[in-house]
mmCIF file of C-alpha atoms in Angstrom:
data_model
loop_
_atom_site.group_PDB
_atom_site.id
_atom_site.type_symbol
_atom_site.label_atom_id
_atom_site.label_comp_id
_atom_site.label_asym_id
_atom_site.label_seq_id
_atom_site.Cartn_x
_atom_site.Cartn_y
_atom_site.Cartn_z
ATOM 1 C CA MET H 1 -24.722 35.881 25.799
ATOM 2 C CA PHE H 2 -21.233 37.090 26.537
ATOM 3 C CA LEU H 3 -21.058 38.612 23.088
ATOM 4 C CA LEU H 4 -24.240 40.523 23.684
ATOM 5 C CA GLN H 5 -23.134 41.856 27.023
ATOM 6 C CA ALA H 6 -19.782 42.907 25.633
ATOM 7 C CA SER H 7 -21.329 44.694 22.678
ATOM 8 C CA GLY H 8 -23.447 46.857 24.964
ATOM 9 C CA ASN H 9 -25.716 49.476 23.445
ATOM 10 C CA SER H 10 -23.727 50.101 20.281
ATOM 11 C CA PHE H 11 -24.816 46.763 18.862
ATOM 12 C CA SER H 12 -28.493 46.108 18.827
ATOM 13 C CA VAL H 13 -29.574 42.626 19.757
ATOM 14 C CA SER H 14 -31.560 42.186 16.585
ATOM 15 C CA ASN H 15 -28.514 42.930 14.416
ATOM 16 C CA VAL H 16 -26.470 40.262 16.155
ATOM 17 C CA LEU H 17 -29.288 37.797 15.808
ATOM 18 C CA ILE H 18 -29.983 38.510 12.145
ATOM 19 C CA PHE H 19 -26.356 38.619 11.020
ATOM 20 C CA GLY H 20 -25.462 35.605 13.158
ATOM 21 C CA THR H 21 -28.329 33.583 11.761
ATOM 22 C CA ILE H 22 -27.619 34.621 8.177
ATOM 23 C CA GLY H 23 -23.916 33.910 8.686
ATOM 24 C CA MET H 24 -24.518 30.428 10.062
ATOM 25 C CA PHE H 25 -27.042 29.675 7.342
ATOM 26 C CA VAL H 26 -24.664 30.813 4.595
ATOM 27 C CA MET H 27 -21.891 28.745 6.125
ATOM 28 C CA ALA H 28 -24.076 25.652 6.211
ATOM 29 C CA ILE H 29 -25.196 26.168 2.606
ATOM 30 C CA THR H 30 -21.595 26.760 1.489
ATOM 31 C CA LEU H 31 -20.459 23.576 3.182
ATOM 32 C CA VAL H 32 -23.198 21.531 1.560
ATOM 33 C CA SER H 33 -22.516 23.097 -1.862
ATOM 34 C CA VAL H 34 -18.786 22.399 -1.576
ATOM 35 C CA VAL H 35 -19.473 18.754 -0.759
ATOM 36 C CA VAL H 36 -22.010 18.333 -3.566
ATOM 37 C CA PHE H 37 -19.925 20.051 -6.249
ATOM 38 C CA HIS H 38 -16.709 18.376 -5.218
ATOM 39 C CA GLN H 39 -18.358 14.972 -5.266
ATOM 40 C CA ARG H 40 -19.900 15.653 -8.654
ATOM 41 C CA ARG H 41 -16.501 16.577 -10.028
ATOM 42 C CA VAL H 42 -14.910 13.458 -8.571
ATOM 43 C CA ILE H 43 -17.647 11.229 -9.993
ATOM 44 C CA LYS H 44 -17.389 12.871 -13.413
ATOM 45 C CA PHE H 45 -13.622 12.430 -13.359
ATOM 46 C CA ASN H 46 -14.004 8.770 -12.369
ATOM 47 C CA LYS H 47 -16.509 8.247 -15.157
ATOM 48 C CA GLN H 48 -14.123 9.806 -17.640
ATOM 49 C CA LEU H 49 -11.339 7.534 -16.451
ATOM 50 C CA GLN H 50 -13.622 4.529 -16.706
ATOM 51 C CA LYS H 51 -14.611 5.537 -20.231
ATOM 52 C CA MET H 52 -10.991 5.912 -21.270
ATOM 53 C CA GLU H 53 -10.178 2.520 -19.784
ATOM 54 C CA GLU H 54 -13.102 0.960 -21.656
ATOM 55 C CA GLU H 55 -11.959 2.581 -24.900
ATOM 56 C CA LYS H 56 -8.477 1.200 -24.384
ATOM 57 C CA GLN H 57 -9.855 -2.266 -23.704
ATOM 58 C CA GLN H 58 -11.972 -2.016 -26.828
ATOM 59 C CA MET H 59 -8.912 -1.037 -28.844
ATOM 60 C CA LEU H 60 -6.889 -3.948 -27.498
ATOM 61 C CA LEU H 61 -9.712 -6.336 -28.226
ATOM 62 C CA LYS H 62 -10.022 -5.007 -31.765
ATOM 63 C CA ALA H 63 -6.262 -5.312 -32.248
ATOM 64 C CA SER H 64 -6.222 -8.899 -31.077
ATOM 65 C CA ILE H 65 -9.154 -9.781 -33.353
ATOM 66 C CA ASN H 66 -7.438 -8.078 -36.290
ATOM 67 C CA PHE H 67 -4.252 -9.905 -35.487
ATOM 68 C CA GLN H 68 -6.076 -13.226 -35.474
ATOM 69 C CA GLU H 69 -7.694 -12.382 -38.797
ATOM 70 C CA GLU H 70 -4.323 -11.430 -40.291
ATOM 71 C CA GLU H 71 -2.800 -14.645 -39.010
ATOM 72 C CA ARG H 72 -5.630 -16.670 -40.544
ATOM 73 C CA GLN H 73 -5.253 -14.852 -43.838
ATOM 74 C CA ARG H 74 -1.528 -15.530 -43.821
ATOM 75 C CA ILE H 75 -2.038 -19.234 -43.158
ATOM 76 C CA ALA H 76 -4.777 -19.400 -45.784
ATOM 77 C CA ALA H 77 -2.490 -17.662 -48.297
ATOM 78 C CA ASP H 78 0.409 -20.005 -47.466
ATOM 79 C CA LEU H 79 -1.774 -23.066 -47.895
ATOM 80 C CA HIS H 80 -3.544 -21.805 -50.990
ATOM 81 C CA ASP H 81 -0.576 -20.305 -52.843
ATOM 82 C CA ASP H 82 2.191 -22.713 -51.854
ATOM 83 C CA ALA H 83 0.844 -26.042 -50.658
ATOM 84 C CA GLY H 84 -2.074 -26.127 -53.121
ATOM 85 C CA PRO H 85 -0.036 -25.783 -56.363
ATOM 86 C CA LEU H 86 2.650 -28.170 -55.076
ATOM 87 C CA LEU H 87 0.136 -30.912 -54.372
ATOM 88 C CA ALA H 88 -1.625 -30.226 -57.675
ATOM 89 C CA THR H 89 1.676 -30.620 -59.493
ATOM 90 C CA ALA H 90 2.405 -33.876 -57.649
ATOM 91 C CA ARG H 91 -1.022 -35.112 -58.686
ATOM 92 C CA LEU H 92 -0.223 -34.194 -62.300
ATOM 93 C CA TYR H 93 2.996 -36.223 -62.219
ATOM 94 C CA LEU H 94 1.183 -39.210 -60.758
ATOM 95 C CA ASN H 95 -1.493 -38.854 -63.437
ATOM 96 C CA GLU H 96 1.250 -39.067 -66.036
ATOM 97 C CA ASN H 97 2.016 -42.528 -64.739
ATOM 98 C CA LEU H 98 -1.405 -43.725 -65.757
ATOM 99 C CA ILE H 99 -0.898 -42.488 -69.323
ATOM 100 C CA HIS H 100 2.795 -43.347 -69.959
ATOM 101 C CA GLN H 101 3.389 -46.976 -69.309
ATOM 102 C CA GLU H 102 7.153 -46.891 -69.996
ATOM 103 C CA PRO H 103 9.026 -47.738 -66.778
ATOM 104 C CA ALA H 104 11.726 -45.093 -67.274
ATOM 105 C CA VAL H 105 9.219 -42.267 -67.698
ATOM 106 C CA GLN H 106 7.158 -43.616 -64.838
ATOM 107 C CA LEU H 107 10.186 -43.720 -62.576
ATOM 108 C CA GLN H 108 11.101 -40.194 -63.502
ATOM 109 C CA SER H 109 7.622 -38.848 -62.793
ATOM 110 C CA ILE H 110 7.357 -40.768 -59.490
ATOM 111 C CA PHE H 111 10.701 -39.297 -58.462
ATOM 112 C CA SER H 112 9.504 -35.790 -59.334
ATOM 113 C CA ALA H 113 6.229 -36.335 -57.445
ATOM 114 C CA LYS H 114 8.169 -37.554 -54.425
ATOM 115 C CA GLN H 115 10.324 -34.428 -54.483
ATOM 116 C CA ILE H 116 7.285 -32.190 -54.709
ATOM 117 C CA ILE H 117 5.599 -34.036 -51.845
ATOM 118 C CA ASP H 118 8.790 -33.603 -49.785
ATOM 119 C CA ASP H 119 8.654 -29.880 -50.508
ATOM 120 C CA SER H 120 5.006 -29.803 -49.444
ATOM 121 C CA ILE H 121 5.843 -31.574 -46.187
ATOM 122 C CA GLN H 122 8.592 -29.047 -45.519
ATOM 123 C CA LEU H 123 6.239 -26.184 -46.297
ATOM 124 C CA ILE H 124 3.523 -27.489 -43.982
ATOM 125 C CA ARG H 125 6.131 -28.053 -41.288
ATOM 126 C CA ASN H 126 7.275 -24.435 -41.653
ATOM 127 C CA ILE H 127 3.701 -23.187 -41.331
ATOM 128 C CA SER H 128 3.178 -25.340 -38.265
ATOM 129 C CA HIS H 129 6.466 -24.165 -36.721
ATOM 130 C CA SER H 130 5.551 -20.542 -37.233
ATOM 131 C CA LEU H 131 2.287 -21.204 -35.404
ATOM 132 C CA MET H 132 3.876 -23.024 -32.494
ATOM 133 C CA PRO H 133 7.654 -23.451 -32.418
ATOM 134 C CA PRO H 134 8.413 -27.040 -31.326
ATOM 135 C CA THR H 135 11.611 -25.938 -29.567
ATOM 136 C CA LEU H 136 9.574 -23.780 -27.237
ATOM 137 C CA LYS H 137 7.237 -26.610 -26.300
ATOM 138 C CA ASN H 138 9.945 -29.219 -25.861
ATOM 139 C CA PHE H 139 12.972 -27.309 -24.603
ATOM 140 C CA GLY H 140 11.628 -24.033 -23.245
ATOM 141 C CA LEU H 141 11.976 -20.353 -23.799
ATOM 142 C CA GLU H 142 15.778 -20.196 -23.695
ATOM 143 C CA SER H 143 16.201 -22.706 -26.506
ATOM 144 C CA ALA H 144 13.389 -21.152 -28.528
ATOM 145 C CA MET H 145 14.919 -17.678 -28.263
ATOM 146 C CA LYS H 146 18.392 -18.971 -29.080
ATOM 147 C CA ASP H 147 16.922 -20.806 -32.042
ATOM 148 C CA LEU H 148 15.241 -17.624 -33.218
ATOM 149 C CA PHE H 149 18.445 -15.631 -32.771
ATOM 150 C CA GLU H 150 20.433 -18.244 -34.680
ATOM 151 C CA LYS H 151 18.103 -17.808 -37.638
ATOM 152 C CA ILE H 152 18.484 -14.016 -37.363
ATOM 153 C CA ASN H 153 22.279 -14.323 -37.162
ATOM 154 C CA GLY H 154 22.175 -16.482 -40.278
ATOM 155 C CA SER H 155 21.164 -13.435 -42.318
ATOM 156 C CA GLY H 156 24.476 -11.769 -41.384
ATOM 157 C CA VAL H 157 22.886 -8.321 -41.124
ATOM 158 C CA ILE H 158 22.358 -8.242 -37.391
ATOM 159 C CA ASN H 159 24.053 -9.888 -34.443
ATOM 160 C CA ALA H 160 21.591 -11.379 -31.968
ATOM 161 C CA SER H 161 22.464 -13.091 -28.708
ATOM 162 C CA ALA H 162 20.675 -14.276 -25.589
ATOM 163 C CA ARG H 163 21.812 -14.982 -22.064
ATOM 164 C CA PHE H 164 19.530 -16.551 -19.481
ATOM 165 C CA HIS H 165 20.996 -16.073 -16.008
ATOM 166 C CA ASP H 166 18.510 -18.045 -13.992
ATOM 167 C CA ASN H 167 16.444 -20.474 -15.957
ATOM 168 C CA ARG H 168 16.470 -23.463 -13.613
ATOM 169 C CA GLU H 169 12.733 -23.357 -13.352
ATOM 170 C CA ARG H 170 10.676 -23.028 -16.502
ATOM 171 C CA LEU H 171 7.631 -20.795 -16.584
ATOM 172 C CA LYS H 172 4.181 -22.219 -17.181
ATOM 173 C CA GLU H 173 3.659 -23.318 -20.777
ATOM 174 C CA GLU H 174 1.099 -20.620 -21.521
ATOM 175 C CA GLN H 175 3.316 -17.986 -19.943
ATOM 176 C CA GLU H 176 6.318 -19.113 -21.963
ATOM 177 C CA LEU H 177 4.336 -18.908 -25.174
ATOM 178 C CA LEU H 178 3.087 -15.405 -24.364
ATOM 179 C CA VAL H 179 6.574 -14.188 -23.400
ATOM 180 C CA PHE H 180 7.994 -15.771 -26.549
ATOM 181 C CA ARG H 181 5.407 -14.006 -28.717
ATOM 182 C CA VAL H 182 6.125 -10.677 -27.046
ATOM 183 C CA LEU H 183 9.886 -11.093 -27.461
ATOM 184 C CA GLN H 184 9.407 -12.253 -31.048
ATOM 185 C CA GLU H 185 7.314 -9.177 -31.830
ATOM 186 C CA LEU H 186 9.859 -6.894 -30.173
ATOM 187 C CA VAL H 187 12.745 -8.471 -32.082
ATOM 188 C CA THR H 188 10.783 -8.216 -35.349
ATOM 189 C CA ASN H 189 10.107 -4.542 -34.655
ATOM 190 C CA ILE H 190 13.777 -3.894 -33.878
ATOM 191 C CA ILE H 191 14.841 -5.594 -37.113
ATOM 192 C CA LYS H 192 12.179 -3.788 -39.141
ATOM 193 C CA HIS H 193 12.376 -0.262 -37.763
ATOM 194 C CA SER H 194 15.485 0.399 -35.724
ATOM 195 C CA ASN H 195 18.471 -0.326 -38.016
ATOM 196 C CA ALA H 196 20.189 -1.950 -35.060
ATOM 197 C CA GLY H 197 23.562 -3.687 -35.352
ATOM 198 C CA PHE H 198 22.996 -5.999 -32.428
ATOM 199 C CA ILE H 199 20.228 -7.312 -30.202
ATOM 200 C CA HIS H 200 21.008 -8.775 -26.820
ATOM 201 C CA LEU H 201 18.467 -10.508 -24.629
ATOM 202 C CA THR H 202 19.049 -11.146 -20.931
ATOM 203 C CA GLN H 203 16.876 -12.967 -18.463
ATOM 204 C CA ASN H 204 16.957 -12.821 -14.707
ATOM 205 C CA VAL H 205 14.848 -13.729 -11.707
ATOM 206 C CA GLN H 206 14.244 -11.548 -8.691
ATOM 207 C CA GLY H 207 11.853 -12.759 -6.020
ATOM 208 C CA ASN H 208 8.650 -13.823 -7.672
ATOM 209 C CA PHE H 209 9.324 -12.061 -10.926
ATOM 210 C CA SER H 210 11.123 -13.002 -14.106
ATOM 211 C CA TYR H 211 12.756 -10.147 -15.993
ATOM 212 C CA PHE H 212 13.528 -10.123 -19.706
ATOM 213 C CA ARG H 213 15.526 -7.254 -21.113
ATOM 214 C CA ILE H 214 16.337 -6.564 -24.742
ATOM 215 C CA HIS H 215 19.178 -4.167 -25.555
ATOM 216 C CA HIS H 216 19.816 -2.853 -29.030
ATOM 217 C CA ASP H 217 21.863 -0.066 -30.586
ATOM 218 C CA GLY H 218 19.329 1.101 -33.154
ATOM 219 C CA LYS H 219 16.657 3.788 -33.028
ATOM 220 C CA GLY H 220 14.215 2.633 -30.414
ATOM 221 C CA ILE H 221 11.166 4.058 -28.719
ATOM 222 C CA LEU H 222 10.611 5.340 -25.203
ATOM 223 C CA GLN H 223 7.720 4.697 -22.850
ATOM 224 C CA LYS H 224 5.825 7.856 -23.863
ATOM 225 C CA GLU H 225 6.048 6.987 -27.537
ATOM 226 C CA PHE H 226 4.931 3.437 -26.809
ATOM 227 C CA GLU H 227 1.848 4.727 -24.998
ATOM 228 C CA ARG H 228 1.097 7.186 -27.788
ATOM 229 C CA LEU H 229 1.432 4.529 -30.497
ATOM 230 C CA ASN H 230 -0.696 2.239 -28.386
ATOM 231 C CA PHE H 231 -3.542 4.765 -28.418
ATOM 232 C CA ASP H 232 -3.209 5.433 -32.154
ATOM 233 C CA SER H 233 -5.310 3.521 -34.620
ATOM 234 C CA GLY H 234 -2.165 1.870 -36.061
ATOM 235 C CA GLY H 235 0.491 -0.053 -34.159
ATOM 236 C CA LEU H 236 -1.190 -3.472 -34.208
ATOM 237 C CA GLY H 237 1.976 -5.227 -33.032
ATOM 238 C CA LEU H 238 2.391 -2.919 -30.034
ATOM 239 C CA LYS H 239 -1.257 -3.395 -29.074
ATOM 240 C CA ASN H 240 -0.707 -7.131 -29.179
ATOM 241 C CA ILE H 241 2.326 -6.770 -26.951
ATOM 242 C CA GLU H 242 0.261 -4.715 -24.519
ATOM 243 C CA SER H 243 -2.637 -7.176 -24.458
ATOM 244 C CA ARG H 244 -0.268 -10.150 -23.983
ATOM 245 C CA ILE H 245 1.491 -8.364 -21.132
ATOM 246 C CA LYS H 246 -1.921 -7.725 -19.581
ATOM 247 C CA VAL H 247 -2.772 -11.421 -19.816
ATOM 248 C CA LEU H 248 0.569 -12.174 -18.157
ATOM 249 C CA LYS H 249 -0.284 -9.639 -15.418
ATOM 250 C CA GLY H 250 3.166 -8.207 -16.014
ATOM 251 C CA SER H 251 4.551 -4.891 -17.159
ATOM 252 C CA ILE H 252 6.688 -3.550 -19.963
ATOM 253 C CA SER H 253 8.901 -0.485 -20.026
ATOM 254 C CA PHE H 254 10.829 1.184 -22.807
ATOM 255 C CA ASP H 255 13.823 3.333 -21.936
ATOM 256 C CA ILE H 256 17.311 4.345 -22.939
ATOM 257 C CA ASP H 257 20.521 3.891 -20.962
ATOM 258 C CA SER H 258 22.360 6.762 -19.292
ATOM 259 C CA THR H 259 24.812 7.159 -22.188
ATOM 260 C CA GLN H 260 21.839 7.569 -24.567
ATOM 261 C CA THR H 261 23.282 4.847 -26.807
ATOM 262 C CA TYR H 262 21.345 1.696 -26.134
ATOM 263 C CA TYR H 263 17.618 1.363 -26.030
ATOM 264 C CA LYS H 264 16.230 -1.223 -23.651
ATOM 265 C CA VAL H 265 12.906 -2.927 -23.315
ATOM 266 C CA THR H 266 12.228 -4.594 -19.991
ATOM 267 C CA ILE H 267 9.452 -7.082 -19.378
ATOM 268 C CA GLU H 268 8.465 -8.049 -15.866
ATOM 269 C CA VAL H 269 6.497 -11.264 -15.531
ATOM 270 C CA PRO H 270 5.167 -12.759 -12.288
ATOM 271 C CA LYS H 271 6.587 -16.282 -12.044
ATOM 272 C CA GLU H 272 4.225 -19.188 -12.284
ATOM 273 C CA PRO H 273 6.428 -22.282 -12.368
ATOM 274 C CA SER H 274 5.357 -25.167 -14.586
ATOM 275 C CA LYS H 275 4.025 -28.211 -12.778
ATOM 276 C CA MET V 1 -40.468 29.962 27.805
ATOM 277 C CA ASN V 2 -38.759 31.068 30.990
ATOM 278 C CA GLY V 3 -37.327 27.614 31.387
ATOM 279 C CA PHE V 4 -35.353 27.815 28.123
ATOM 280 C CA ASP V 5 -31.817 26.484 28.588
ATOM 281 C CA SER V 6 -29.570 28.235 26.104
ATOM 282 C CA ILE V 7 -26.340 26.567 27.143
ATOM 283 C CA ALA V 8 -27.730 23.060 26.731
ATOM 284 C CA SER V 9 -29.307 23.790 23.355
ATOM 285 C CA GLY V 10 -26.147 25.615 22.210
ATOM 286 C CA VAL V 11 -23.920 22.689 23.128
ATOM 287 C CA GLU V 12 -26.392 20.270 21.574
ATOM 288 C CA SER V 13 -26.470 22.316 18.369
ATOM 289 C CA ILE V 14 -22.683 22.490 18.164
ATOM 290 C CA PHE V 15 -22.382 18.754 18.772
ATOM 291 C CA ILE V 16 -24.925 17.853 16.118
ATOM 292 C CA ILE V 17 -23.464 20.367 13.638
ATOM 293 C CA LEU V 18 -20.024 18.824 14.155
ATOM 294 C CA LEU V 19 -21.443 15.351 13.544
ATOM 295 C CA CYS V 20 -23.090 16.595 10.351
ATOM 296 C CA ILE V 21 -19.808 18.131 9.183
ATOM 297 C CA TYR V 22 -18.072 14.845 9.985
ATOM 298 C CA TYR V 23 -20.586 12.974 7.805
ATOM 299 C CA LEU V 24 -20.063 15.433 4.944
ATOM 300 C CA VAL V 25 -16.285 15.165 5.212
ATOM 301 C CA ILE V 26 -16.592 11.367 5.063
ATOM 302 C CA GLN V 27 -18.694 11.741 1.927
ATOM 303 C CA LEU V 28 -16.099 14.058 0.475
ATOM 304 C CA LYS V 29 -13.259 11.645 1.108
ATOM 305 C CA GLY V 30 -15.013 8.424 0.209
ATOM 306 C CA ILE V 31 -14.782 6.952 -3.267
ATOM 307 C CA ASN V 32 -18.380 6.554 -4.204
ATOM 308 C CA ASN V 33 -20.007 6.384 -7.592
ATOM 309 C CA LEU V 34 -23.347 7.397 -6.136
ATOM 310 C CA PHE V 35 -24.202 11.105 -6.099
ATOM 311 C CA VAL V 36 -24.493 12.119 -2.480
ATOM 312 C CA TYR V 37 -27.795 13.972 -3.001
ATOM 313 C CA SER V 38 -29.486 10.865 -4.283
ATOM 314 C CA THR V 39 -29.460 9.322 -0.823
ATOM 315 C CA SER V 40 -31.925 9.961 1.997
ATOM 316 C CA ASN V 41 -29.110 10.134 4.560
ATOM 317 C CA PHE V 42 -27.690 13.217 2.919
ATOM 318 C CA TRP V 43 -31.008 15.066 3.032
ATOM 319 C CA ILE V 44 -31.540 14.179 6.692
ATOM 320 C CA ILE V 45 -28.045 15.402 7.530
ATOM 321 C CA ILE V 46 -28.408 18.710 5.705
ATOM 322 C CA THR V 47 -31.802 19.197 7.352
ATOM 323 C CA PHE V 48 -30.139 19.007 10.755
ATOM 324 C CA LEU V 49 -27.225 21.111 9.638
ATOM 325 C CA ILE V 50 -29.298 23.927 8.159
ATOM 326 C CA TYR V 51 -31.918 23.945 10.897
ATOM 327 C CA LEU V 52 -29.438 23.951 13.757
ATOM 328 C CA SER V 53 -27.118 26.451 12.068
ATOM 329 C CA GLY V 54 -30.042 28.786 11.379
ATOM 330 C CA THR V 55 -31.473 28.617 14.874
ATOM 331 C CA PHE V 56 -28.137 28.478 16.719
ATOM 332 C CA PHE V 57 -27.975 32.206 17.544
ATOM 333 C CA LEU V 58 -31.692 32.279 18.248
ATOM 334 C CA TYR V 59 -31.418 29.574 20.874
ATOM 335 C CA ILE V 60 -28.311 30.840 22.608
ATOM 336 C CA MET V 61 -29.923 34.239 22.982
ATOM 337 C CA ALA V 62 -33.367 32.997 23.880
ATOM 338 C CA GLU V 63 -32.775 32.380 27.591
ATOM 339 C CA ASN V 64 -32.161 36.038 28.399
ATOM 340 C CA MET V 65 -33.944 37.850 25.614
ATOM 341 C CA ILE V 66 -37.191 35.989 25.198
ATOM 342 C CA MET V 67 -39.062 38.536 27.274
ATOM 343 C CA THR V 68 -38.021 41.361 24.957
ATOM 344 C CA LYS V 69 -40.869 42.221 22.619
ATOM 345 C CA GLY V 70 -38.763 42.790 19.522
ATOM 346 C CA PHE V 71 -36.819 39.576 20.078
ATOM 347 C CA LEU V 72 -39.996 37.523 20.499
ATOM 348 C CA ALA V 73 -41.243 38.660 17.083
ATOM 349 C CA GLN V 74 -37.881 37.777 15.520
ATOM 350 C CA TYR V 75 -37.847 34.481 17.376
ATOM 351 C CA ILE V 76 -41.227 33.532 15.906
ATOM 352 C CA VAL V 77 -40.253 34.557 12.366
ATOM 353 C CA ILE V 78 -36.809 32.915 12.313
ATOM 354 C CA ASN V 79 -37.964 29.783 14.087
ATOM 355 C CA SER V 80 -40.943 29.404 11.748
ATOM 356 C CA VAL V 81 -38.852 29.938 8.609
ATOM 357 C CA PHE V 82 -36.276 27.342 9.625
ATOM 358 C CA ASN V 83 -38.974 25.012 10.862
ATOM 359 C CA ILE V 84 -40.702 25.125 7.471
ATOM 360 C CA LEU V 85 -37.353 24.665 5.716
ATOM 361 C CA LYS V 86 -36.592 21.718 7.995
ATOM 362 C CA ASN V 87 -39.962 20.126 7.218
ATOM 363 C CA ILE V 88 -39.481 20.572 3.476
ATOM 364 C CA LEU V 89 -36.011 19.033 3.582
ATOM 365 C CA LEU V 90 -37.222 16.138 5.732
ATOM 366 C CA SER V 91 -40.056 15.541 3.276
ATOM 367 C CA ILE V 92 -37.517 15.312 0.461
ATOM 368 C CA ALA V 93 -35.492 12.874 2.573
ATOM 369 C CA MET V 94 -38.590 10.754 3.114
ATOM 370 C CA LEU V 95 -39.371 10.747 -0.603
ATOM 371 C CA MET V 96 -35.957 9.264 -1.267
ATOM 372 C CA LYS V 97 -35.515 5.536 -1.375
ATOM 373 C CA PRO V 98 -33.195 4.280 1.384
ATOM 374 C CA THR V 99 -29.458 4.559 0.866
ATOM 375 C CA PRO V 100 -28.199 1.348 -0.782
ATOM 376 C CA THR V 101 -25.833 -0.800 1.206
ATOM 377 C CA GLU V 102 -22.302 -1.479 -0.011
ATOM 378 C CA GLU V 103 -23.310 -4.857 -1.456
ATOM 379 C CA ASN V 104 -26.194 -3.766 -3.603
ATOM 380 C CA LYS V 105 -24.878 -0.372 -4.507
ATOM 381 C CA GLN V 106 -25.287 0.174 -8.187
ATOM 382 C CA LYS V 107 -23.435 2.399 -10.543
ATOM 383 C CA ASN V 108 -24.931 5.789 -10.960
ATOM 384 C CA GLU V 109 -25.939 6.668 -14.430
ATOM 385 C CA ASP V 110 -28.312 9.591 -14.490
ATOM 386 C CA TRP V 111 -28.683 10.728 -10.928
ATOM 387 C CA ASP V 112 -28.010 14.263 -11.968
ATOM 388 C CA ASP V 113 -31.574 14.642 -13.022
ATOM 389 C CA PHE V 114 -33.463 12.576 -10.501
ATOM 390 C CA LEU V 115 -33.962 12.872 -6.821
ATOM 391 C CA SER V 116 -35.276 9.422 -6.267
ATOM 392 C CA HIS V 117 -33.215 6.280 -6.229
ATOM 393 C CA LYS V 118 -33.975 3.361 -8.503
ATOM 394 C CA PHE V 119 -33.083 -0.169 -7.659
ATOM 395 C CA ASN V 120 -32.826 -2.925 -10.153
ATOM 396 C CA ASN V 121 -34.475 -5.369 -7.819
#
């Protein structure tokens, strides 16, 4: 009303009405369009994210299945190629006993068979230990890692050491196994790819989290590279690390220290003490 | 028509328009996998918004100008147009299935192409 009075004769009433109505209508339509298009964009973006997440999950699942298959093949090969011939040979020696009745020959062949059976036992024990290290089950992660590092040190090529600062309370058995597998895979990768002279593992506890950090002086990878390799079709070991960390509900980070000399891998695991 | 109260209808329009804008802003901010135009609420809200925005100037001028011949003709045309638009939009809103509650909200797959809402159950 005030507007109309102020405008006086120069503005016709119908102009104000028409332009005002059109203006309000356009504003309302614009507002609705903005809401609709913005929401569509957000939903599409969310869908894309969801799809990417699903793809990643699929990849991890595939990697873990492949890993299982590889592990089975390795065990099958070990049993077939090593244990099989050894036992067959032992059987041959024992068969000899049935043919040769002379005590000296018999004794010799029994002794040989015994030695072969001892070898077979050792072989089967090795296979079993590689599946589930007994040190880990009986004495915990610290002993298992130190055991592993001792074997690595035995080669003389690389110097590996471990220091557990706060290991009064062991993690849950399943957690320990998962952490051990992750650390084992990381150490294997360092030995295989980094040309490192030393590997040092430290463990610490802060609040409800256990931290494991591996330092090495070789050529390592950084977080970005880890994520890239994780999305590639290769990198089965890294995918396994990622899926194990997911199961642990923890996190892993790859970085380099400020002097750009030592690469470090840090694993954060929520503590679930063993009962 | 002499008893038309422009101030009351103007204030009412502004109040309802603000409520509609508030609803739209909530929709904009909320994380929802359901396209907003697949719900009946949205169509009811935009009906109010468009109708009241379109007739806002008409109503605030009506009290003093309704006796003017030219204005009366414009009043009839504009009011009828927005009334028809309002009825069409309300019909669309009524054709929609009710907005799903938080519990039985389902993921939206192909709402781009459909106006109606399908429920699994």
